[in-house]
C-alpha angles and dihedrals in degrees: 000000000000115000117228113255118233107274121019125323129340123337110261115229117191120209115205129206090257087062093249118142120219122199107213092195095059096025091231140113115254139184135233087261089061090052090049089052091048089052092051089049090053094246113156116225140165123211116210132182104252093220103040100024087227114157106247098166092119092054093048093048089050089050090053090052090049091052092047090050091048091053091063094261089122114173102152111080117223092241090054091050091050092050091048092050091049090057093062107104091012119127088245094055093103091057097050099077092053091046093050092047092050090047092053092047089051091048091052092048091049090048091053092047091050091049092050092048093050093046091048094047094052099040112128094003132116088253096056095102092045090050091052092052093046089049090052090053090048090050091049090053092048098038093104090065094049117065096210097038110088104142100165115023096175107107113236094010113137121222115251116259119250115249119257117271115268114258116255110243100193143020089255091060091050092049091048091051092049090052091050091050091050091052090049092050090051092052092048091051090051091052090052092058 
């Protein structure tokens, strides 16, 4: 799901001993926030120690997660963290990274299927605009799981509420809405199978 960076291969980011990060593509110093934004945009990058040329991308990505968690953007439950720590040194440790990666890929695919089903169910109905706004709020809540999905990058900002549903003015409108809801329920049940 990573987008190709302009040029060839991943963007090289050099980390100096003074902890400064240098983007070789833009020839400028950047911050961890810039790297987080690049990740959300799907930009592929590699962080290397400027002196040793050692690949330290894993460490820097872990540092970004730590900073996000410290800002109150907690996504990793304490019980999950404890279970993860307990797997270090376990005979199953080698299998965990592949399992977690496959689980995240599955989550992203399910999210896209859900989004498509909701958009398709509400197309050309009075609730189409409401569905779009609700989908945007869902994406904002799930953006941490999706590298290119940052909808609201302002920490602590709440998503805007969707407007109230328009009032039905006739029995025909009510019947039409009931039929749309029934079709949506059918699509959701199909996704669950």
